Amino acid sequence: MIPALTIPTPPLPVPARRSRWRRYELSLVGGVFFALVIFATAFAPLLTPYNPELPNVTSRFKLPSLQHPFGTDDFGRDVLARVLYGGRPILFTGFASVLAALVVGILIGTVGALYRGWIDLLLMRLMDVMLSFPSVLLAILIVAALGTGLANMIVAITFFMVPVFARLVRAIVLTLVYQDYVLAARAMGAGDLWLIRRHIFPNLLPPMIVQASAMLAVAISTATALNFLRLGVEPPTPDWGLMVADGQRLLFDAAHVPFFPGLAITLTLLSVNFIGDGLRDHLDPKLRRRL
Amino acid sequence: MKYLFTRLLWLPVVMWAVATLTFITLRIVPGNYIESVANQILDPEQIARVQAIWGLDRPITEQYAAFMSDLVRGDLGLSMSSGIPLSRLIFERMPPTIELALVAMVISTGIGMAVGIVSAVTHNRLVDYATRTFAVLWLSLPLFWVAMMLIVIFAVQLRWMPASGRIDARLDYEVITNFMLIDHVLTGNRAALSSFVHHLILPALAIGLTSSGFVARLTRSAMLEIVHSDYVRTARAKGLSERRVILKHALQNALLPIITLQGLQFGTLLGGAVITEIVFTRPGMGRMLLDGILKRDFPVVQGAVMIVAFVYVVINMLVDIIYHVVDPRLRHS
């Protein structure tokens, strides 16, 4: 009788000690904080008794105190109230421009990848030219052409983000259209729209979410920069970028005026970046292994 | 060689496209400097005469043709608001911006790579988490705010550095290339050099710090990929010191993506220079561009955009070429 051949079994890989949620700790913190920011800006009128636009000569240049936690500015306006209201244009610009760029980018990328030929060539060369220009400068140039204001700022930011989405979409769709199951669907007579809805869109979604969350941070930071350069919303509308710009002449007397809106921008961007990192780690399996 | 050739061919195409887009963009909304200012002091007949001098009364296609033929000959025209030739304005305004962007690049690369390497070497330990969180913090900081806070701390409170300008206005110095570092070293002007460096530190630090986060993240992920590769394990097995393995074997290969990023980053740095110049009231392309935009001075905006785009495209091309020279794998594909 032949003795049973015993193969020593290798020890099972020990699962990582860190739990699933531990890895997303920072993203969770970011998510909660970002939700708070949205809540605070949306319900600003309920959270502060002060009017963010009305000057009050009797309370100018107050340092932070219980009555004015962030102090007051050179017009006697409560800085906390202005910070609460001041997130509105920024967040609105961020979401609106990312959404618009996502839609246009998906359209351009999908059309290019599905139809190829001269349309694809033309679209992609156009995207190359747009990318061959520093993004902030491109946004400045577009605002210069259209004039200042919130709506034009959104157009400008959308404009420079479109090529980023379009190229990514095109690359993904190009790999998808030659997959066996897509070819099979096509052979069975599936139309373009059906293909897009059933096969392309679901595959496009995860990378788009990752990219959109990364671009949200870029959009928000560009929006604050444009407002800082006074190319966006106009005073006396409270806005973080504009508040920092207005605070520059107070650097020697009341540095708390530009300090708090800048801190608000930093913390908001930080939370968006943490959310983006978490989404990327979670939705991009290639990266997950490396971490 | 063929690759190099196609890249060089691409340059005029991009520049033409940038010029055309700028030309069209500026004319989407009617109104130029002469109309916006002259309305207050000139009667319609005089305005028409000035418009004719600038060729603004001609059809748009003719204006475009004139702009293009001037551009091909390297003539960017005159500023509408000051009458100064663009070539002169660019000579005055380009060097300060380049200086700022280059020094900022050195700072961001230095800090970013150091932090990235530390983070990769201490992979998943406390130091790694701390440095990674710091990297995200750096890239979340708004540049204009950091610039302002640096002024508050180092110029207003500590009085170590000046808060604005490019050099002390009371100093005498000679302008040769208008790159002050070169000029002052050539002429041996110590006082001017020291004042220049003092004025440069804070703005360069502001840009360098805020853009070091990207470099740190990229260095970390590039290093991590390499640290676990076979040849690094071989180097370790040979008994090389850890220092040598990391700095010589691993870093050398991680350099490629970092070089690429820096090329792409240069555009961001130029954009950052625009913002920083506003905060520090430094002369430069940023102020020139912004002034041109606010005054609707077409030639100034066109000139500034063309030059910045040119520098950006050329640098990206150089990076691409360096990449192909450095990486033998790409040379044959």
PDB file of C-alpha atoms in Angstrom, chain A residues 66-288:
ATOM      1  CA  LEU A  66     -17.820  85.456  22.562  1.00  0.00           C
ATOM      2  CA  GLN A  67     -20.111  87.848  20.743  1.00  0.00           C
ATOM      3  CA  HIS A  68     -18.105  87.635  17.486  1.00  0.00           C
ATOM      4  CA  PRO A  69     -16.212  84.307  17.576  1.00  0.00           C
ATOM      5  CA  PHE A  70     -14.201  85.198  14.445  1.00  0.00           C
ATOM      6  CA  GLY A  71     -14.155  88.959  15.112  1.00  0.00           C
ATOM      7  CA  THR A  72     -15.415  91.671  12.769  1.00  0.00           C
ATOM      8  CA  ASP A  73     -13.965  93.259   9.626  1.00  0.00           C
ATOM      9  CA  ASP A  74     -13.328  96.865   8.598  1.00  0.00           C
ATOM     10  CA  PHE A  75     -17.028  97.367   7.842  1.00  0.00           C
ATOM     11  CA  GLY A  76     -18.008  95.977  11.238  1.00  0.00           C
ATOM     12  CA  ARG A  77     -19.499  92.825   9.701  1.00  0.00           C
ATOM     13  CA  ASP A  78     -19.336  89.585  11.684  1.00  0.00           C
ATOM     14  CA  VAL A  79     -16.608  87.408  10.118  1.00  0.00           C
ATOM     15  CA  LEU A  80     -18.236  84.140  11.287  1.00  0.00           C
ATOM     16  CA  ALA A  81     -21.474  85.091   9.534  1.00  0.00           C
ATOM     17  CA  ARG A  82     -19.560  85.933   6.383  1.00  0.00           C
ATOM     18  CA  VAL A  83     -17.632  82.649   6.540  1.00  0.00           C
ATOM     19  CA  LEU A  84     -20.888  80.696   6.933  1.00  0.00           C
ATOM     20  CA  TYR A  85     -22.535  82.419   3.962  1.00  0.00           C
ATOM     21  CA  GLY A  86     -19.269  82.646   2.038  1.00  0.00           C
ATOM     22  CA  GLY A  87     -19.100  78.947   1.223  1.00  0.00           C
ATOM     23  CA  ARG A  88     -22.176  79.148  -0.971  1.00  0.00           C
ATOM     24  CA  PRO A  89     -20.687  80.507  -4.224  1.00  0.00           C
ATOM     25  CA  ILE A  90     -17.633  78.254  -3.868  1.00  0.00           C
ATOM     26  CA  LEU A  91     -19.495  75.006  -3.251  1.00  0.00           C
ATOM     27  CA  PHE A  92     -22.096  75.805  -5.887  1.00  0.00           C
ATOM     28  CA  THR A  93     -19.375  76.536  -8.451  1.00  0.00           C
ATOM     29  CA  GLY A  94     -17.543  73.348  -7.496  1.00  0.00           C
ATOM     30  CA  PHE A  95     -20.511  71.006  -7.873  1.00  0.00           C
ATOM     31  CA  ALA A  96     -21.993  72.734 -10.925  1.00  0.00           C
ATOM     32  CA  SER A  97     -18.742  72.810 -12.889  1.00  0.00           C
ATOM     33  CA  VAL A  98     -17.746  69.227 -12.081  1.00  0.00           C
ATOM     34  CA  LEU A  99     -21.209  68.008 -13.088  1.00  0.00           C
ATOM     35  CA  ALA A 100     -21.156  69.989 -16.320  1.00  0.00           C
ATOM     36  CA  ALA A 101     -17.610  68.895 -17.180  1.00  0.00           C
ATOM     37  CA  LEU A 102     -18.551  65.278 -16.418  1.00  0.00           C
ATOM     38  CA  VAL A 103     -21.536  65.365 -18.782  1.00  0.00           C
ATOM     39  CA  VAL A 104     -19.678  67.109 -21.609  1.00  0.00           C
ATOM     40  CA  GLY A 105     -16.590  64.948 -21.069  1.00  0.00           C
ATOM     41  CA  ILE A 106     -18.572  61.700 -21.191  1.00  0.00           C
ATOM     42  CA  LEU A 107     -20.309  62.908 -24.352  1.00  0.00           C
ATOM     43  CA  ILE A 108     -17.074  63.859 -26.141  1.00  0.00           C
ATOM     44  CA  GLY A 109     -15.142  60.811 -24.943  1.00  0.00           C
ATOM     45  CA  THR A 110     -17.865  58.311 -25.849  1.00  0.00           C
ATOM     46  CA  VAL A 111     -18.535  59.832 -29.265  1.00  0.00           C
ATOM     47  CA  GLY A 112     -14.809  59.860 -30.017  1.00  0.00           C
ATOM     48  CA  ALA A 113     -14.250  56.264 -28.933  1.00  0.00           C
ATOM     49  CA  LEU A 114     -17.391  54.812 -30.548  1.00  0.00           C
ATOM     50  CA  TYR A 115     -17.233  56.557 -33.907  1.00  0.00           C
ATOM     51  CA  ARG A 116     -13.452  57.012 -34.276  1.00  0.00           C
ATOM     52  CA  GLY A 117     -12.374  58.551 -37.598  1.00  0.00           C
ATOM     53  CA  TRP A 118     -12.052  62.280 -38.143  1.00  0.00           C
ATOM     54  CA  ILE A 119     -14.513  63.209 -35.390  1.00  0.00           C
ATOM     55  CA  ASP A 120     -12.330  61.438 -32.849  1.00  0.00           C
ATOM     56  CA  LEU A 121      -9.172  62.983 -34.262  1.00  0.00           C
ATOM     57  CA  LEU A 122     -10.610  66.491 -34.258  1.00  0.00           C
ATOM     58  CA  LEU A 123     -12.039  66.202 -30.734  1.00  0.00           C
ATOM     59  CA  MET A 124      -8.871  64.762 -29.251  1.00  0.00           C
ATOM     60  CA  ARG A 125      -6.588  67.340 -30.897  1.00  0.00           C
ATOM     61  CA  LEU A 126      -8.870  70.027 -29.480  1.00  0.00           C
ATOM     62  CA  MET A 127      -8.566  68.431 -26.036  1.00  0.00           C
ATOM     63  CA  ASP A 128      -4.764  68.326 -26.451  1.00  0.00           C
ATOM     64  CA  VAL A 129      -4.656  72.030 -27.203  1.00  0.00           C
ATOM     65  CA  MET A 130      -6.832  72.783 -24.188  1.00  0.00           C
ATOM     66  CA  LEU A 131      -4.579  70.672 -21.998  1.00  0.00           C
ATOM     67  CA  SER A 132      -1.473  72.349 -23.385  1.00  0.00           C
ATOM     68  CA  PHE A 133      -2.365  75.424 -21.418  1.00  0.00           C
ATOM     69  CA  PRO A 134      -1.989  75.999 -17.656  1.00  0.00           C
ATOM     70  CA  SER A 135      -5.439  75.446 -16.162  1.00  0.00           C
ATOM     71  CA  VAL A 136      -5.643  78.516 -13.935  1.00  0.00           C
ATOM     72  CA  LEU A 137      -4.541  80.735 -16.806  1.00  0.00           C
ATOM     73  CA  LEU A 138      -7.112  79.150 -19.112  1.00  0.00           C
ATOM     74  CA  ALA A 139      -9.835  79.872 -16.569  1.00  0.00           C
ATOM     75  CA  ILE A 140      -8.593  83.464 -16.194  1.00  0.00           C
ATOM     76  CA  LEU A 141      -8.631  83.907 -19.956  1.00  0.00           C
ATOM     77  CA  ILE A 142     -12.184  82.645 -20.324  1.00  0.00           C
ATOM     78  CA  VAL A 143     -13.433  84.855 -17.515  1.00  0.00           C
ATOM     79  CA  ALA A 144     -11.612  87.701 -19.255  1.00  0.00           C
ATOM     80  CA  ALA A 145     -13.521  86.978 -22.440  1.00  0.00           C
ATOM     81  CA  LEU A 146     -16.964  86.472 -20.940  1.00  0.00           C
ATOM     82  CA  GLY A 147     -16.699  88.992 -18.131  1.00  0.00           C
ATOM     83  CA  THR A 148     -16.655  88.460 -14.386  1.00  0.00           C
ATOM     84  CA  GLY A 149     -19.480  86.876 -12.409  1.00  0.00           C
ATOM     85  CA  LEU A 150     -20.512  83.550 -10.923  1.00  0.00           C
ATOM     86  CA  ALA A 151     -22.029  82.049 -14.081  1.00  0.00           C
ATOM     87  CA  ASN A 152     -19.005  82.867 -16.226  1.00  0.00           C
ATOM     88  CA  MET A 153     -16.701  81.493 -13.583  1.00  0.00           C
ATOM     89  CA  ILE A 154     -18.569  78.180 -13.689  1.00  0.00           C
ATOM     90  CA  VAL A 155     -18.227  78.123 -17.496  1.00  0.00           C
ATOM     91  CA  ALA A 156     -14.497  78.819 -17.224  1.00  0.00           C
ATOM     92  CA  ILE A 157     -13.850  76.065 -14.686  1.00  0.00           C
ATOM     93  CA  THR A 158     -16.012  73.592 -16.613  1.00  0.00           C
ATOM     94  CA  PHE A 159     -14.088  74.417 -19.762  1.00  0.00           C
ATOM     95  CA  PHE A 160     -10.663  73.437 -18.478  1.00  0.00           C
ATOM     96  CA  MET A 161     -11.919  70.270 -16.786  1.00  0.00           C
ATOM     97  CA  VAL A 162     -13.672  68.868 -19.863  1.00  0.00           C
ATOM     98  CA  PRO A 163     -10.514  67.492 -21.549  1.00  0.00           C
ATOM     99  CA  VAL A 164      -9.519  65.640 -18.377  1.00  0.00           C
ATOM    100  CA  PHE A 165     -12.822  63.754 -18.302  1.00  0.00           C
ATOM    101  CA  ALA A 166     -13.066  63.372 -22.086  1.00  0.00           C
ATOM    102  CA  ARG A 167      -9.672  61.695 -22.404  1.00  0.00           C
ATOM    103  CA  LEU A 168     -10.276  59.348 -19.515  1.00  0.00           C
ATOM    104  CA  VAL A 169     -13.711  58.368 -20.847  1.00  0.00           C
ATOM    105  CA  ARG A 170     -12.312  57.810 -24.322  1.00  0.00           C
ATOM    106  CA  ALA A 171      -9.518  55.578 -23.026  1.00  0.00           C
ATOM    107  CA  ILE A 172     -11.930  53.454 -20.982  1.00  0.00           C
ATOM    108  CA  VAL A 173     -14.560  53.174 -23.712  1.00  0.00           C
ATOM    109  CA  LEU A 174     -11.874  52.209 -26.225  1.00  0.00           C
ATOM    110  CA  THR A 175     -10.862  49.231 -24.095  1.00  0.00           C
ATOM    111  CA  LEU A 176     -14.517  48.341 -23.545  1.00  0.00           C
ATOM    112  CA  VAL A 177     -15.690  48.264 -27.163  1.00  0.00           C
ATOM    113  CA  TYR A 178     -13.276  45.457 -27.994  1.00  0.00           C
ATOM    114  CA  GLN A 179     -14.284  43.279 -25.049  1.00  0.00           C
ATOM    115  CA  ASP A 180     -15.803  39.971 -26.107  1.00  0.00           C
ATOM    116  CA  TYR A 181     -19.119  40.545 -24.413  1.00  0.00           C
ATOM    117  CA  VAL A 182     -19.528  43.922 -26.070  1.00  0.00           C
ATOM    118  CA  LEU A 183     -18.650  42.463 -29.467  1.00  0.00           C
ATOM    119  CA  ALA A 184     -21.134  39.660 -28.800  1.00  0.00           C
ATOM    120  CA  ALA A 185     -23.859  42.129 -27.905  1.00  0.00           C
ATOM    121  CA  ARG A 186     -23.089  44.037 -31.038  1.00  0.00           C
ATOM    122  CA  ALA A 187     -23.205  40.878 -33.159  1.00  0.00           C
ATOM    123  CA  MET A 188     -26.640  40.203 -31.766  1.00  0.00           C
ATOM    124  CA  GLY A 189     -27.735  43.572 -33.073  1.00  0.00           C
ATOM    125  CA  ALA A 190     -27.423  45.818 -30.075  1.00  0.00           C
ATOM    126  CA  GLY A 191     -27.606  49.491 -30.987  1.00  0.00           C
ATOM    127  CA  ASP A 192     -25.233  52.200 -29.826  1.00  0.00           C
ATOM    128  CA  LEU A 193     -27.588  53.581 -27.198  1.00  0.00           C
ATOM    129  CA  TRP A 194     -28.292  50.146 -25.768  1.00  0.00           C
ATOM    130  CA  LEU A 195     -24.555  49.411 -25.619  1.00  0.00           C
ATOM    131  CA  ILE A 196     -23.883  52.681 -23.876  1.00  0.00           C
ATOM    132  CA  ARG A 197     -26.632  52.149 -21.341  1.00  0.00           C
ATOM    133  CA  ARG A 198     -26.030  48.478 -20.584  1.00  0.00           C
ATOM    134  CA  HIS A 199     -22.301  47.920 -21.004  1.00  0.00           C
ATOM    135  CA  ILE A 200     -20.397  51.151 -21.227  1.00  0.00           C
ATOM    136  CA  PHE A 201     -22.066  53.337 -18.643  1.00  0.00           C
ATOM    137  CA  PRO A 202     -21.895  50.875 -15.717  1.00  0.00           C
ATOM    138  CA  ASN A 203     -18.180  50.328 -16.372  1.00  0.00           C
ATOM    139  CA  LEU A 204     -17.565  54.006 -16.696  1.00  0.00           C
ATOM    140  CA  LEU A 205     -19.199  54.920 -13.428  1.00  0.00           C
ATOM    141  CA  PRO A 206     -16.567  53.898 -10.811  1.00  0.00           C
ATOM    142  CA  PRO A 207     -13.585  55.624 -12.464  1.00  0.00           C
ATOM    143  CA  MET A 208     -15.755  58.663 -13.136  1.00  0.00           C
ATOM    144  CA  ILE A 209     -16.728  58.907  -9.472  1.00  0.00           C
ATOM    145  CA  VAL A 210     -13.059  58.783  -8.504  1.00  0.00           C
ATOM    146  CA  GLN A 211     -12.094  61.375 -11.099  1.00  0.00           C
ATOM    147  CA  ALA A 212     -15.041  63.634 -10.249  1.00  0.00           C
ATOM    148  CA  SER A 213     -14.181  63.662  -6.562  1.00  0.00           C
ATOM    149  CA  ALA A 214     -10.570  64.546  -7.394  1.00  0.00           C
ATOM    150  CA  MET A 215     -11.730  67.275  -9.766  1.00  0.00           C
ATOM    151  CA  LEU A 216     -14.126  68.667  -7.172  1.00  0.00           C
ATOM    152  CA  ALA A 217     -11.108  69.684  -5.110  1.00  0.00           C
ATOM    153  CA  VAL A 218      -9.496  71.257  -8.187  1.00  0.00           C
ATOM    154  CA  ALA A 219     -12.723  73.090  -9.072  1.00  0.00           C
ATOM    155  CA  ILE A 220     -13.179  74.426  -5.560  1.00  0.00           C
ATOM    156  CA  SER A 221      -9.582  75.586  -5.309  1.00  0.00           C
ATOM    157  CA  THR A 222      -9.734  77.258  -8.745  1.00  0.00           C
ATOM    158  CA  ALA A 223     -13.007  78.932  -7.809  1.00  0.00           C
ATOM    159  CA  THR A 224     -11.476  80.403  -4.666  1.00  0.00           C
ATOM    160  CA  ALA A 225      -8.453  81.580  -6.683  1.00  0.00           C
ATOM    161  CA  LEU A 226     -10.651  83.283  -9.301  1.00  0.00           C
ATOM    162  CA  ASN A 227     -12.723  84.934  -6.586  1.00  0.00           C
ATOM    163  CA  PHE A 228      -9.511  85.991  -4.898  1.00  0.00           C
ATOM    164  CA  LEU A 229      -8.394  87.655  -8.147  1.00  0.00           C
ATOM    165  CA  ARG A 230     -11.804  89.422  -8.194  1.00  0.00           C
ATOM    166  CA  LEU A 231     -12.786  87.679 -11.407  1.00  0.00           C
ATOM    167  CA  GLY A 232     -15.751  85.837  -9.878  1.00  0.00           C
ATOM    168  CA  VAL A 233     -18.519  86.984  -7.563  1.00  0.00           C
ATOM    169  CA  GLU A 234     -18.726  90.666  -6.782  1.00  0.00           C
ATOM    170  CA  PRO A 235     -18.718  92.369  -3.393  1.00  0.00           C
ATOM    171  CA  PRO A 236     -20.506  92.735  -1.038  1.00  0.00           C
ATOM    172  CA  THR A 237     -21.498  89.068  -1.635  1.00  0.00           C
ATOM    173  CA  PRO A 238     -19.717  87.101   1.095  1.00  0.00           C
ATOM    174  CA  ASP A 239     -17.252  84.637  -0.423  1.00  0.00           C
ATOM    175  CA  TRP A 240     -14.169  82.918   0.984  1.00  0.00           C
ATOM    176  CA  GLY A 241     -11.792  83.886  -1.811  1.00  0.00           C
ATOM    177  CA  LEU A 242     -13.054  87.440  -1.943  1.00  0.00           C
ATOM    178  CA  MET A 243     -12.841  87.744   1.844  1.00  0.00           C
ATOM    179  CA  VAL A 244      -9.170  86.773   1.787  1.00  0.00           C
ATOM    180  CA  ALA A 245      -8.582  89.304  -1.003  1.00  0.00           C
ATOM    181  CA  ASP A 246     -10.366  92.052   0.931  1.00  0.00           C
ATOM    182  CA  GLY A 247      -8.439  91.054   4.034  1.00  0.00           C
ATOM    183  CA  GLN A 248      -5.104  91.764   2.377  1.00  0.00           C
ATOM    184  CA  ARG A 249      -5.282  95.488   3.145  1.00  0.00           C
ATOM    185  CA  LEU A 250      -5.921  94.585   6.799  1.00  0.00           C
ATOM    186  CA  LEU A 251      -2.843  92.359   7.199  1.00  0.00           C
ATOM    187  CA  PHE A 252      -1.145  94.865   9.479  1.00  0.00           C
ATOM    188  CA  ASP A 253      -4.215  95.680  11.594  1.00  0.00           C
ATOM    189  CA  ALA A 254      -6.627  92.749  11.633  1.00  0.00           C
ATOM    190  CA  ALA A 255      -5.072  89.571  10.215  1.00  0.00           C
ATOM    191  CA  HIS A 256      -7.963  87.516  11.632  1.00  0.00           C
ATOM    192  CA  VAL A 257     -10.225  88.824   8.845  1.00  0.00           C
ATOM    193  CA  PRO A 258      -8.416  86.928   6.031  1.00  0.00           C
ATOM    194  CA  PHE A 259      -7.352  84.103   8.378  1.00  0.00           C
ATOM    195  CA  PHE A 260     -10.752  82.480   9.004  1.00  0.00           C
ATOM    196  CA  PRO A 261     -12.082  82.301   5.420  1.00  0.00           C
ATOM    197  CA  GLY A 262      -8.703  80.854   4.353  1.00  0.00           C
ATOM    198  CA  LEU A 263      -8.958  78.260   7.095  1.00  0.00           C
ATOM    199  CA  ALA A 264     -12.460  77.398   5.864  1.00  0.00           C
ATOM    200  CA  ILE A 265     -11.113  76.828   2.338  1.00  0.00           C
ATOM    201  CA  THR A 266      -8.268  74.663   3.659  1.00  0.00           C
ATOM    202  CA  LEU A 267     -10.502  72.449   5.809  1.00  0.00           C
ATOM    203  CA  THR A 268     -13.085  72.067   3.043  1.00  0.00           C
ATOM    204  CA  LEU A 269     -10.442  71.095   0.485  1.00  0.00           C
ATOM    205  CA  LEU A 270      -8.823  68.771   2.997  1.00  0.00           C
ATOM    206  CA  SER A 271     -12.115  66.937   3.586  1.00  0.00           C
ATOM    207  CA  VAL A 272     -12.824  66.694  -0.161  1.00  0.00           C
ATOM    208  CA  ASN A 273      -9.320  65.323  -0.752  1.00  0.00           C
ATOM    209  CA  PHE A 274      -9.771  62.723   2.009  1.00  0.00           C
ATOM    210  CA  ILE A 275     -13.097  61.651   0.501  1.00  0.00           C
ATOM    211  CA  GLY A 276     -11.473  61.421  -2.919  1.00  0.00           C
ATOM    212  CA  ASP A 277      -8.609  59.291  -1.583  1.00  0.00           C
ATOM    213  CA  GLY A 278     -11.022  56.923   0.114  1.00  0.00           C
ATOM    214  CA  LEU A 279     -13.123  56.537  -3.022  1.00  0.00           C
ATOM    215  CA  ARG A 280     -10.029  55.889  -5.102  1.00  0.00           C
ATOM    216  CA  ASP A 281      -8.701  53.272  -2.689  1.00  0.00           C
ATOM    217  CA  HIS A 282     -12.084  51.597  -2.594  1.00  0.00           C
ATOM    218  CA  LEU A 283     -13.026  51.681  -6.279  1.00  0.00           C
ATOM    219  CA  ASP A 284      -9.630  51.180  -7.898  1.00  0.00           C
ATOM    220  CA  PRO A 285      -8.628  47.574  -7.195  1.00  0.00           C
ATOM    221  CA  LYS A 286      -5.198  47.996  -8.741  1.00  0.00           C
ATOM    222  CA  LEU A 287      -4.371  50.631  -6.181  1.00  0.00           C
ATOM    223  CA  ARG A 288      -5.969  48.719  -3.347  1.00  0.00           C
TER     224      ARG A 288
END
